[in-house]
Steps between C-alpha positions, in 0.01 A plus 500: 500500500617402855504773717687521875357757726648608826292498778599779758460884332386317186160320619487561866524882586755401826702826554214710733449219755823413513605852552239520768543222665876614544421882603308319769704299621834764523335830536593629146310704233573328204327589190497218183725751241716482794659122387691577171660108535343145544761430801304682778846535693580777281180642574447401898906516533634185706605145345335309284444238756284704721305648168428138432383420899286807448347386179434164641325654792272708278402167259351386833327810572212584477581782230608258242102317500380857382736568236290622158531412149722763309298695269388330169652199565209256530298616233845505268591131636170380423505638134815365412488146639221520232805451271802398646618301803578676833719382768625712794846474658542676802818524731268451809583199748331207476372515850252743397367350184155410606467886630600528098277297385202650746594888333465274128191328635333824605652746191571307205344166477497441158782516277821364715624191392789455771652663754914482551618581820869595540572586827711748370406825698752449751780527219625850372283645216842438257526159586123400437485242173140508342707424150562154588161440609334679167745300270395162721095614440590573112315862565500785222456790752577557844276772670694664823556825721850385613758724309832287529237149366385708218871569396606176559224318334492748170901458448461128552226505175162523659257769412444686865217765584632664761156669734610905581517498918732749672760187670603408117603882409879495382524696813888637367580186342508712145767220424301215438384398145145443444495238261297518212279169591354720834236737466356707839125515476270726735229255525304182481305660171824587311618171556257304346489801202852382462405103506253570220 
């Protein structure tokens, strides 16, 4: 198979430093369970504009060098790129891609066949389009932690593991449909039990 994989919350644990970095730099006491959506506005409060200055400031940082591997995820990458192709899309900026490709470098240097930059994290969660780029890449699966791409992608046709974090909670949206191509997983391990 062809397999996407997300890179923030899905490979790259990025919610503690960022959360740091921004308790820091405003005084606050943040905790991680704290962000129940991917558009830290909703979280920080403010506009999306200055969430996205703020994000910029911490890809700079030094907080975003340190930022671990999320648990299970290289030694699951590594066994299944045994047997299919992996490619990552990521809706990070491309302004940043060789600090990307220094956290692949260091973390997962086997197994990666491409890296697709979007650009996208400056867009609303809703409006984010991984489909296109999965249909473009032909791939079978799309790995993610994003709950509004994993609906989008598994009504569009594509078989979605969605990875269990507290921002992609319904969080009182009972009314949305989980399609039946999206399945939430707790971990690296039960993904690649699932991939078997």
């Amino acid at each position: 198979m062809k397999i996407a994989i997300d890179i923030d919350g899905v490979l790259a644990d990025i919610m503690p430093a960022l959360n740091d970095f921004y308790n820091k730099k405003h005084g606050t006491n943040f905790k991680v369970e704290d962000y129940r959506h991917h558009d830290l506005e909703k979280t920080w409060g403010g506009t999306k504009e200055n969430a996205v200055k703020i994000v910029e400031e911490f890809f700079q940082s030094p907080n975003f060098s340190g930022i671990p591997p999320i648990a299970g995820s290289q030694e699951s990458v590594l066994r299944l790129s045994k047997e299919h192709e992996l490619f990552l899309v990521t809706s990070r900026p491309q302004n940043i891609k060789h600090r990307t490709l220094e956290f692949l470098q260091n973390h997962f240097s086997k197994g990666i066949k491409k890296v697709i930059h979007t650009g996208q994290y400056i867009s609303p969660a809703s409006s984010i389009n991984k489909f296109d780029i999965c249909a473009h890449e032909k791939a079978d699966v799309l790995i993610e932690d994003c709950l509004e791409i994993a609906i989008d992608c598994a009504n569009r046709g594509l078989k979605t593991f969605l990875l269990d974090s507290p921002l992609n909670k319904l969080n009182g949206q009972d009314s949305l449909t989980i399609p039946k191509n999206l399945v939430r997983v707790k971990s690296w391990p039960e993904i690649v039990k699932r991939l078997k």
